[in-house]
Coordinates of C-alpha atoms and ligand atoms in Angstrom, one line a residue:
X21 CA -15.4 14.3 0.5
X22 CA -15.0 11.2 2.3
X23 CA -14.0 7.9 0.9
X24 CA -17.0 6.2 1.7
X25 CA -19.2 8.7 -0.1
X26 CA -16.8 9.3 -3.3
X27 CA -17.0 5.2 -3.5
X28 CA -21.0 5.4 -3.2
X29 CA -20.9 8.3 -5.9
X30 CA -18.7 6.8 -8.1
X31 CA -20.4 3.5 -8.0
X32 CA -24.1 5.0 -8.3
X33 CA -23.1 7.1 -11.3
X34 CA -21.9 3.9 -13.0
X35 CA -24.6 1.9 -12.8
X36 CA -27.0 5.1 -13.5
X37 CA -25.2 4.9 -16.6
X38 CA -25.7 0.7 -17.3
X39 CA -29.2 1.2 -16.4
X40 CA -29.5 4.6 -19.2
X41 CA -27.8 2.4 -21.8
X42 CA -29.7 -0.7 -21.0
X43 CA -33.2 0.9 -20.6
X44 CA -32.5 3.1 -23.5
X45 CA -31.4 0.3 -26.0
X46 CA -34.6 -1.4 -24.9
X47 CA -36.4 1.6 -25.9
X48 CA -34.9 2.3 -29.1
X49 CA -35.4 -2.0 -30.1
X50 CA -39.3 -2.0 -29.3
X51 CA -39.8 1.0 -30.5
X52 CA -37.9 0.1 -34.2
X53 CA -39.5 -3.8 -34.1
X54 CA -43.0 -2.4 -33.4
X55 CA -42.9 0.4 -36.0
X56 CA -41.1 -2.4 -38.8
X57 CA -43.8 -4.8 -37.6
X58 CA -47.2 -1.7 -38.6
X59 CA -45.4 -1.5 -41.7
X60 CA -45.3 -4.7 -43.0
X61 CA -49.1 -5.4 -42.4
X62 CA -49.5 -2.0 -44.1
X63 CA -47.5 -3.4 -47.1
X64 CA -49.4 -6.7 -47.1
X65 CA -53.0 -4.6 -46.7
X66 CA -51.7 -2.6 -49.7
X67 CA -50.7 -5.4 -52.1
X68 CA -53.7 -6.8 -51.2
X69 CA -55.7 -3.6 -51.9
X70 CA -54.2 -2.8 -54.9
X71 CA -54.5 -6.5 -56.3
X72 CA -57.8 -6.6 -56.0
X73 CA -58.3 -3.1 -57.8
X74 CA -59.6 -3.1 -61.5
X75 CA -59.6 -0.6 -63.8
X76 CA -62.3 0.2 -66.7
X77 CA -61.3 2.3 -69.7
X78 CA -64.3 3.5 -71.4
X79 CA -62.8 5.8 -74.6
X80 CA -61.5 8.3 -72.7
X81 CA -62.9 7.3 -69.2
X82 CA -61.6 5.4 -66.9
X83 CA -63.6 3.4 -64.2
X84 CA -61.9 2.2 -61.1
X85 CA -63.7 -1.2 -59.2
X86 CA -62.0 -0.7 -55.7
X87 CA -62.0 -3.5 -53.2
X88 CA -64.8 -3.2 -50.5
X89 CA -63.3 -1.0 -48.1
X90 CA -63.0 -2.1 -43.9
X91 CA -66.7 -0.9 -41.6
X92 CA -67.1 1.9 -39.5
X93 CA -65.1 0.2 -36.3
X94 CA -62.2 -1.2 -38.3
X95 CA -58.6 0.3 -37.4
X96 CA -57.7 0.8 -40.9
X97 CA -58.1 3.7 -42.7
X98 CA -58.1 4.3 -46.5
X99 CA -57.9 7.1 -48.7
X100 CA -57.8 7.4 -52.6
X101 CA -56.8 10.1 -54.4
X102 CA -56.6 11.4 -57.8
X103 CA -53.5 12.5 -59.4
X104 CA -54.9 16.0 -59.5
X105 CA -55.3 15.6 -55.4
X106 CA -58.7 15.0 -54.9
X107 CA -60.2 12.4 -52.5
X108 CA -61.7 10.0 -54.9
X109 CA -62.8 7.6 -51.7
X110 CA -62.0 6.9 -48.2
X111 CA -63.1 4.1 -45.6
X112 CA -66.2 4.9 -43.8
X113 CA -64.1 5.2 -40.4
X114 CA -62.0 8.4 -41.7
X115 CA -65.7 10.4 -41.1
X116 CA -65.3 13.9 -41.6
X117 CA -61.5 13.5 -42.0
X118 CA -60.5 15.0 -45.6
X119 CA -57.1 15.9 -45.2
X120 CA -54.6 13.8 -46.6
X121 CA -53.0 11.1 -44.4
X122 CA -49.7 11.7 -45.6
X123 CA -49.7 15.1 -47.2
X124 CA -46.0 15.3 -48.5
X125 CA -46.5 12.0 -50.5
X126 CA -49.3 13.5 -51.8
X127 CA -47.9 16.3 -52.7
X128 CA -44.8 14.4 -54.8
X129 CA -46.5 11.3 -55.9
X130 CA -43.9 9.7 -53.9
X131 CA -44.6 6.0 -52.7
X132 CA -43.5 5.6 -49.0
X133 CA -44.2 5.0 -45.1
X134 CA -44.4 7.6 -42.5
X135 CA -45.7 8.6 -39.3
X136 CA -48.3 11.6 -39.0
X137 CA -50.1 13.0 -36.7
X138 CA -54.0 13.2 -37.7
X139 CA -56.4 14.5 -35.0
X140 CA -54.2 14.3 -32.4
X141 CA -53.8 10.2 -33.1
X142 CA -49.8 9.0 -33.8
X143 CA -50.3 7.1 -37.2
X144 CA -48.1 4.9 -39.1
X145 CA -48.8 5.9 -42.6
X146 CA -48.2 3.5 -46.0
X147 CA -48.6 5.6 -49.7
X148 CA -48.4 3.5 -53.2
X149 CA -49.3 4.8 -56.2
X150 CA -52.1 3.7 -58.4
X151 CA -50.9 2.8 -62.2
X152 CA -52.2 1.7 -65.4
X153 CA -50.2 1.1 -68.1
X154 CA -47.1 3.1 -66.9
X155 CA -49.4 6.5 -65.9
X156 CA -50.1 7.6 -62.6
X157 CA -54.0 7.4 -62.1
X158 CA -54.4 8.2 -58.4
X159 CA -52.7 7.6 -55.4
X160 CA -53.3 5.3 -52.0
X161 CA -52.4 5.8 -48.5
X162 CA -53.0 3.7 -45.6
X163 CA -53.2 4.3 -42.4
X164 CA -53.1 2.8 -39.1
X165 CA -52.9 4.4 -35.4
X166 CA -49.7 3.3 -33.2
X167 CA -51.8 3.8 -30.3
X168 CA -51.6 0.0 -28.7
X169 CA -47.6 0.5 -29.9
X170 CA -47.4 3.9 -27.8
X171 CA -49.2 2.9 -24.8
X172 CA -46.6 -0.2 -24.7
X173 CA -43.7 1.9 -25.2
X174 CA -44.9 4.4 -22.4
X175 CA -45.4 1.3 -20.0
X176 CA -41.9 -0.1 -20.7
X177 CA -40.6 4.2 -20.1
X178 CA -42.4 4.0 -16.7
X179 CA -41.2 1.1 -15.9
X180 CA -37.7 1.2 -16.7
X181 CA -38.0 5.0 -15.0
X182 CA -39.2 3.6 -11.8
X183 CA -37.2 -0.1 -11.8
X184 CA -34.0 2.1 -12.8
X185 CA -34.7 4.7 -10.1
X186 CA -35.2 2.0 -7.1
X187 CA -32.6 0.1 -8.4
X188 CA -30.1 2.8 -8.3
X189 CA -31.5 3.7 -4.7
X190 CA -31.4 0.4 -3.3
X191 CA -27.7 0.2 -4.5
X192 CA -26.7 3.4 -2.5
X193 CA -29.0 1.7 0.3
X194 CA -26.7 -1.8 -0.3
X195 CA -23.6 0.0 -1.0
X196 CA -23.2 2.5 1.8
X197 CA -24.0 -0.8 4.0
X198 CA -21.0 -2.5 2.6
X199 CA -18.7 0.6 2.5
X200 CA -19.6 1.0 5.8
X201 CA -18.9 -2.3 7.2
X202 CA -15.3 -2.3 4.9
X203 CA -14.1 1.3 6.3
X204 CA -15.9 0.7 9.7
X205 CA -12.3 -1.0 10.9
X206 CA -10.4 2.1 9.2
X207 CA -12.6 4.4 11.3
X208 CA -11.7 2.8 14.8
X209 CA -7.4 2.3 13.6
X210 CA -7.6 6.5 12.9
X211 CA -9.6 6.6 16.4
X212 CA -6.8 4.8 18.1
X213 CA -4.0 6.6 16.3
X214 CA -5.7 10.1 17.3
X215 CA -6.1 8.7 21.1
X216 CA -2.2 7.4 21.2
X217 CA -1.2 10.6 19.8
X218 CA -3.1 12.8 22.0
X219 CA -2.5 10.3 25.1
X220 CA 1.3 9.9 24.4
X221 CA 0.9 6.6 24.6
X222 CA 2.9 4.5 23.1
X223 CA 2.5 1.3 24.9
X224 CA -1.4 0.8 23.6
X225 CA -2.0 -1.3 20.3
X226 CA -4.9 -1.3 17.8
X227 CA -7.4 -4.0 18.7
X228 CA -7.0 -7.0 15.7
X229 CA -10.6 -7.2 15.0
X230 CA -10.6 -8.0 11.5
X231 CA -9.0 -11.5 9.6
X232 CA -5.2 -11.2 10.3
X233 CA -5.3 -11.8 5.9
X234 CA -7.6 -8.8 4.7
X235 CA -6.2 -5.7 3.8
X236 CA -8.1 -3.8 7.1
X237 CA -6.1 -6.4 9.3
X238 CA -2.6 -5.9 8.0
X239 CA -2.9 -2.8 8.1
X240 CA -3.9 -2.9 11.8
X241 CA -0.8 -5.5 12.1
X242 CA 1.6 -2.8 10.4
X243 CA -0.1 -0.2 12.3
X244 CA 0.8 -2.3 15.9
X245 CA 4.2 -3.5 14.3
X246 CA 5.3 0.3 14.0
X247 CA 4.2 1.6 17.2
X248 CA 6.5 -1.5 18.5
X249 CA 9.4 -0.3 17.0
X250 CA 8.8 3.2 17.8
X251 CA 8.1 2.0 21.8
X252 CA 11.3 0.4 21.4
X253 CA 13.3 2.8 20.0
X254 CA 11.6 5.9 22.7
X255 CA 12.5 3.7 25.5
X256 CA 16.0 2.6 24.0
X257 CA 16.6 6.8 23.6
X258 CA 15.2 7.5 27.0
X259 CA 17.2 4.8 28.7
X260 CA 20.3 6.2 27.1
X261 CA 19.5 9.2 27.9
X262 CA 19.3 8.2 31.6
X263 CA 22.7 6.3 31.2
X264 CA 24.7 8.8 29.8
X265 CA 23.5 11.5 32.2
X266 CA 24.0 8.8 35.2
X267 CA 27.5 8.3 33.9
X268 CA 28.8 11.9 33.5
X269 CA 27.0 12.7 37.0
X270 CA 29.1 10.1 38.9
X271 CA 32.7 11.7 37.5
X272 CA 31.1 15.0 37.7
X273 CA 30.0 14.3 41.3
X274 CA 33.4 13.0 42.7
X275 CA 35.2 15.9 40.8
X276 CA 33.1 18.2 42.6
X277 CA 34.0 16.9 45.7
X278 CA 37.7 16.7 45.4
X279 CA 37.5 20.8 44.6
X280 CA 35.5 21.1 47.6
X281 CA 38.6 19.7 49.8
X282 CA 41.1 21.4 47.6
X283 CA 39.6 24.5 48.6
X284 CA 39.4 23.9 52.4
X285 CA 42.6 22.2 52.8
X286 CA 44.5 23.5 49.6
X287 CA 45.9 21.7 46.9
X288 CA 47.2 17.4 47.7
X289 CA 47.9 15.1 45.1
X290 CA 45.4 12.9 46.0
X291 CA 42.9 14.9 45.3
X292 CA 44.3 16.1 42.0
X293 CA 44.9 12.6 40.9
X294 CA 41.6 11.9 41.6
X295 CA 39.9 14.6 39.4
X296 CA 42.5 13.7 36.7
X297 CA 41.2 10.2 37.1
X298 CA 37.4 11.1 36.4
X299 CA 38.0 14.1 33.7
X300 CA 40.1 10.6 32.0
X301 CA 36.8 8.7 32.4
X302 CA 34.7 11.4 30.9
X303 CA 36.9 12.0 28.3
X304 CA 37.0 8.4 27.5
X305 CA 33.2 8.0 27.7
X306 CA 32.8 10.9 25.5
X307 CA 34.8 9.6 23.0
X308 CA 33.4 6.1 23.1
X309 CA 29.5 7.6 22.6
X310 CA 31.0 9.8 19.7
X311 CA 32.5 6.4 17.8
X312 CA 29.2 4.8 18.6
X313 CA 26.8 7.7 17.8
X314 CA 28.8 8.0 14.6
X315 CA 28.9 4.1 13.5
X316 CA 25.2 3.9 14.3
X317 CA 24.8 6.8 12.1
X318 CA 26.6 5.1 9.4
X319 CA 29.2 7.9 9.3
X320 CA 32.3 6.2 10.7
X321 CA 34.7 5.8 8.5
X322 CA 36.2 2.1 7.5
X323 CA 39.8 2.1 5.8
X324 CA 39.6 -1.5 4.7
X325 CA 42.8 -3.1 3.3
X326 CA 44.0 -6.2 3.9
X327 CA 45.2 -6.9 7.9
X328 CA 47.9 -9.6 9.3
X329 CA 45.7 -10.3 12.0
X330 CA 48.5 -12.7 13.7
X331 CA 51.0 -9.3 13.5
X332 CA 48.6 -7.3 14.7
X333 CA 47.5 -9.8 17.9
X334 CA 51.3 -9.8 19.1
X335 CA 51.1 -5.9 19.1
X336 CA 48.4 -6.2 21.2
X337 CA 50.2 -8.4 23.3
X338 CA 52.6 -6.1 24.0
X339 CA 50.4 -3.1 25.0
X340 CA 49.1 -5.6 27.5
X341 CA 52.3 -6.5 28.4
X342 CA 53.1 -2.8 29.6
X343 CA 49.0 -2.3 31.0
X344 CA 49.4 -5.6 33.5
X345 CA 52.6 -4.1 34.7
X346 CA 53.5 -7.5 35.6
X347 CA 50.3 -8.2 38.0
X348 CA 49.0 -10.3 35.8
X349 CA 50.3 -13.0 33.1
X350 CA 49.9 -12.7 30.0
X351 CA 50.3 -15.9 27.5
X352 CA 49.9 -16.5 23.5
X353 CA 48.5 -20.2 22.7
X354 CA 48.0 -20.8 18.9
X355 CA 49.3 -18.1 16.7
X356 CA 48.6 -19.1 12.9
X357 CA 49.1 -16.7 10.1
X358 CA 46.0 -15.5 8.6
X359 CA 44.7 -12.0 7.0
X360 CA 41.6 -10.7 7.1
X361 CA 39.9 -7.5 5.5
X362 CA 39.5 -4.6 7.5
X363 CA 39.9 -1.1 9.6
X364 CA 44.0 -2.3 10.6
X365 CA 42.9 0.7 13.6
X366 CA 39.4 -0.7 14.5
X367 CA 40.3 -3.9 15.0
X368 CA 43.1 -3.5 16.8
X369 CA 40.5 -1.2 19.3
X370 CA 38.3 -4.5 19.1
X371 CA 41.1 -6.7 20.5
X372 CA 42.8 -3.9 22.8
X373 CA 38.7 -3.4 24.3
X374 CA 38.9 -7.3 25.0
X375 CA 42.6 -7.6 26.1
X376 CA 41.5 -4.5 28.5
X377 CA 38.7 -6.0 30.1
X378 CA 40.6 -9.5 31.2
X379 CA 43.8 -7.7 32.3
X380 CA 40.6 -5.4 34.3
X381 CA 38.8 -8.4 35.7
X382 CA 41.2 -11.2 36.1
X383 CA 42.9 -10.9 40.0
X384 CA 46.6 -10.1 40.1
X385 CA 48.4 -13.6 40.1
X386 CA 46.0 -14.7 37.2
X387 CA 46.1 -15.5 33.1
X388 CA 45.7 -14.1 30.3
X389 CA 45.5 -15.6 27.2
X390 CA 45.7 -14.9 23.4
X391 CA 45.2 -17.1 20.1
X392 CA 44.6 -17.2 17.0
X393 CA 43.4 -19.8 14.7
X394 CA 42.3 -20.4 11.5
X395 CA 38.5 -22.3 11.2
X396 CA 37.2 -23.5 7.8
X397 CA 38.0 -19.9 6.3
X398 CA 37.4 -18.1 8.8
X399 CA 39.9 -16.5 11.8
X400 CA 39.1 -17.7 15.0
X401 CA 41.0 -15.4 17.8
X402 CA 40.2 -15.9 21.3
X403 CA 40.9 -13.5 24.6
X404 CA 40.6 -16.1 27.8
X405 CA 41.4 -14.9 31.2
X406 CA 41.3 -16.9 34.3
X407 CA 39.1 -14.2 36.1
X408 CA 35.7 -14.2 38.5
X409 CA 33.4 -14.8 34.9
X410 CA 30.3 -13.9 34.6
X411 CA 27.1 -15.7 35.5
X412 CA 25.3 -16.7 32.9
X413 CA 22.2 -14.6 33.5
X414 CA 24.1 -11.5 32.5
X415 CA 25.7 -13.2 29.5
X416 CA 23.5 -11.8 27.3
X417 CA 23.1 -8.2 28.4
X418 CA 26.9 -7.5 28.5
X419 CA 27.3 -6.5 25.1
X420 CA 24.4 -3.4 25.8
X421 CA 25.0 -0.4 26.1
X422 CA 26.1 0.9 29.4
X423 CA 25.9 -2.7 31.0
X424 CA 28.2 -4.1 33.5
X425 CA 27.7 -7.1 35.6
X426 CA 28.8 -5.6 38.8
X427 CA 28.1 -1.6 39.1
X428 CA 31.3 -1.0 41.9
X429 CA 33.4 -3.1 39.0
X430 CA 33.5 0.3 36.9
X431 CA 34.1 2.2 39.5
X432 CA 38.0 0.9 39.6
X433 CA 40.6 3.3 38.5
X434 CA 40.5 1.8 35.3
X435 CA 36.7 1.4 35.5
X436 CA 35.5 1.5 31.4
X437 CA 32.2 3.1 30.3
X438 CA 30.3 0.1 30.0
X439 CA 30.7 1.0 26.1
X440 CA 33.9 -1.1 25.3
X441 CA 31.9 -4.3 24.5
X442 CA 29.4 -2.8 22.3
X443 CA 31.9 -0.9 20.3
X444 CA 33.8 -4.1 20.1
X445 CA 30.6 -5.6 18.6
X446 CA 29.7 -3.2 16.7
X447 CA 33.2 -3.4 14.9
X448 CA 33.1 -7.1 14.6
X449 CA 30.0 -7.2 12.7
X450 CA 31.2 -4.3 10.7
X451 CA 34.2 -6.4 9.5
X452 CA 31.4 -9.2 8.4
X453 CA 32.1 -11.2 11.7
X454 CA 30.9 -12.1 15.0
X455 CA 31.9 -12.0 18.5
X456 CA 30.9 -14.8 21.2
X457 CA 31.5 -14.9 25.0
X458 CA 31.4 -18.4 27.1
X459 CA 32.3 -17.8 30.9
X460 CA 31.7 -19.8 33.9
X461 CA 31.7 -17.6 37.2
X462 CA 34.4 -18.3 39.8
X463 CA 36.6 -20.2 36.2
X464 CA 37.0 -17.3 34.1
X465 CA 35.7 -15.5 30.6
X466 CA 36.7 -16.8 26.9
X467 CA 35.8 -14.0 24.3
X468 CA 36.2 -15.4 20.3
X469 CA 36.1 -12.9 18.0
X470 CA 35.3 -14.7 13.9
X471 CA 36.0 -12.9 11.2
X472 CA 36.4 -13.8 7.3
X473 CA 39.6 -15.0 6.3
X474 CA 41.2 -12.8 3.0
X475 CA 41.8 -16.4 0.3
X476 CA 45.3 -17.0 -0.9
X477 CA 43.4 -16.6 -4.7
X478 CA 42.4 -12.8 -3.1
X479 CA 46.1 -12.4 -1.5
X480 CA 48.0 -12.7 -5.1
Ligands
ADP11 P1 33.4 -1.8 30.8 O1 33.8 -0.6 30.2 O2 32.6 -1.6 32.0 O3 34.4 -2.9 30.9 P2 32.3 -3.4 28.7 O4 31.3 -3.2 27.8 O5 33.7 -3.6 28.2 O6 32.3 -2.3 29.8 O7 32.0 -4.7 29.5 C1 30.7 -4.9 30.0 C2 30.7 -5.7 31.3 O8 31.0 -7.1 31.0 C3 31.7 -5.3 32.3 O9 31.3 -4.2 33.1 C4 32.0 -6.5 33.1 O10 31.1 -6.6 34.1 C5 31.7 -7.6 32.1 N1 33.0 -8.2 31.5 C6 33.6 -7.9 30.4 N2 34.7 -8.6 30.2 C7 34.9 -9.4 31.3 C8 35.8 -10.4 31.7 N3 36.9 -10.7 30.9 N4 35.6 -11.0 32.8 C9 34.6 -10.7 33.6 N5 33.6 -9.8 33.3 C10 33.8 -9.1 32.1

């Protein structure tokens, strides 16, 4: 069943219900206040009946002087009876009628109201007895028909059937309207959602055409705001995709190649070298997506303890040493003492990926540069080189995925997998820190790495 209906049915049999108990209290009050209302005017016409009785005793005789009982037309009717049960009297309008009016009160002398049905006529029936001196003499019942009391009653049942019955049916009528209008919006996001799913089409976004505030349009916004991120994160994937395959083609390609030659012209060093070179780069690219695919994943591992980050910078410093192979000069400015908290081994890759990429860019005869200071709590180590920068345009794509400024740059030797920055990120922020690059082309590149000083209190 659809929601739209089970709301219209659940709201219909409610106020079905609210119009039963309503209608049928109303009911049950008239129908009590008319029936109290007969019976005291047949208690008053009683009294008044039996006050105005007199009784004659005559030795053994007794003669009864009743009141002058109502005309023909009246809608009153009297009956007297004997305690033996005969009709002694009875008002002119009772005719032919010489059946009791309440035959079980005649039957136990009892004095009481009740509701009979004589000839077909719904009375309201009064019975008192008639006494002298402490005897039962005869007994007097009064009747009078509820008919004007009925017909009411059946007017207020007719119209509470027919006000309750086109009440409820103008409330589906309303209802439906409104459910319609609230769920209309619903309708048209599940239309769009079908049509993206069946088109594939990611790109296209639910039209905003109810109040940005209502529940219907933040839905529509969270709707739009997912199918954002799920565009973005298709295209990231695909883009990768085409990266990595781009990247393993190129080594692939040029080892392909060199076997070519080696079979025509037999084995040379040159070639050899060459496919050494590229199974290197695929080994190293390999490696590099595994670390990444892994910290992305939240699976790498982090052995934190604390690190001497100054120690760890001059070890550094001597890998470069041995990687510039003198082409390049290699400098440490400020070297303060400080110790951070982290992976000893992932940062060391952090400042090795750095290190790497000035020795890589910077033109033999230039500098490179180390430091490390310590900044309002925090370490402050810095990798400058003296090389071609980078213009600022690309500054802040180069820590993507895959990016490099220049495409032929990576196709040096030593040519990384356009990975090294993002791991070097990635590690960075892992550690609680940052990483910043200010460069100015044809000047050279300064990469600062921050990260949170380990407090003396922390040291002890
Ligand atoms: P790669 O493995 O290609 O070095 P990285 O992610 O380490 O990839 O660096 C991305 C790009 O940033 C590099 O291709 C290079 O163009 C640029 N880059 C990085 N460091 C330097 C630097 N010190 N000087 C000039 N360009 C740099």
């Amino acid at each position: 069943m659809s929601l739209r209906a089970r709301l219209i049915l659940g709201y219909s049999i409610l106020l079905a219900g609210i119009l039963f108990l309503f209608g049928g209290s109303l009911y049950v009050i008239l129908h009590f206040t008319l029936t109290l209302q007969t019976d005291q005017a047949l208690e008053e016409t009683a009294d008044y009946f039996l006050k105005s009785t007199t009784v004659r005793t005559v030795e053994d005789l007794r003669y009864l002087t009743l009141p002058p009982l109502p005309f023909p037309a009246s809608n009153t009717y009297f009956q007297v009876w004997s305690a033996d049960g005969r009709l002694i009297t009875a008002s002119p309008n009772l005719q032919s009628v010489n059946e009791p009016l309440d035959p079980q009160a005649l039957d136990t002398m009892q004095e009481r109201f009740s509701g009979n049905m004589i000839r077909g006529l719904r009375m309201r029936v009064i019975t008192r007895t008639i006494q002298v001196e402490g005897t039962y003499i005869g007994l007097l019942e009064i009747g009078t028909p509820m008919t004007v009391a009925d017909r009411a009653l059946s007017i207020l049942l007719l119209v509470l059937g027919v006000g309750g019955a086109s009440a409820l049916a103008l409330s589906v009528l309303i209802g439906n309207w409104i459910a319609y209008g609230a769920l209309q919006p619903i309708d048209a996001v599940t239309t769009t959602a079908v049509q993206i799913t069946h088109a594939d089409d990611l790109s296209r976004r639910i039209p905003l055409e109810a109040p940005p505030t209502s529940e219907v349009g933040r839905l529509i916004l969270t709707f739009n705001e997912t199918l954002e991120r799920l565009e973005g994160l298709f295209s990231s994937q695909s883009r990768f995709l085409a990266d990595v395959s781009h990247e393993l083609r190129t080594p692939l390609t040029s080892i392909r190649g060199n076997i070519d030659l080696i079979r025509r012209i037999g084995p040379d060093a040159e070639s050899l070298d060459a496919v050494q070179s590229e199974v290197d780069r695929m080994t190293r690219l390999v490696g590099d997506l595994l670390m990444l695919s892994r910290a992305e994943a939240g699976t790498l591992p982090l052995a934190k303890s604390p690190v001497e980050m100054d120690t760890l910078l001059l070890e550094v410093l001597q890998q470069a040493i041995l990687l510039a192979q003198g082409k390049v000069e290699i400098g440490v400015g400020n070297l303060e003492q400080a110790v951070t908290i982290g992976d000893r081994d992932r940062l060391k890759q952090l400042l090795l990926n750095l290190v790497v990429n000035a020795l890589q860019y910077t033109q033999p005869g230039g500098r490179v540069l180390l430091s490390l200071r310590v900044v309002d709590d925090c370490l402050h180590i810095t990798v400058s080189d003296n090389g071609p920068g980078i213009p600022p345009q690309e500054l802040p794509h180069i820590f993507d995925r895959f990016y490099r400024v220049e495409k032929s740059r990576s196709r040096s030797p030593h040519g990384g997998s356009g990975l090294g920055l993002s791991i070097a990120q990635w590690i960075a922020h892992s550690h609680d820190g940052r990483i910043e690059v200010a460069s100015e082309p044809g000047k050279g590149t300064t990469f600062s790495v921050w990260l949170p000083q380990q407090k003396q209190s922390e040291q002890e």
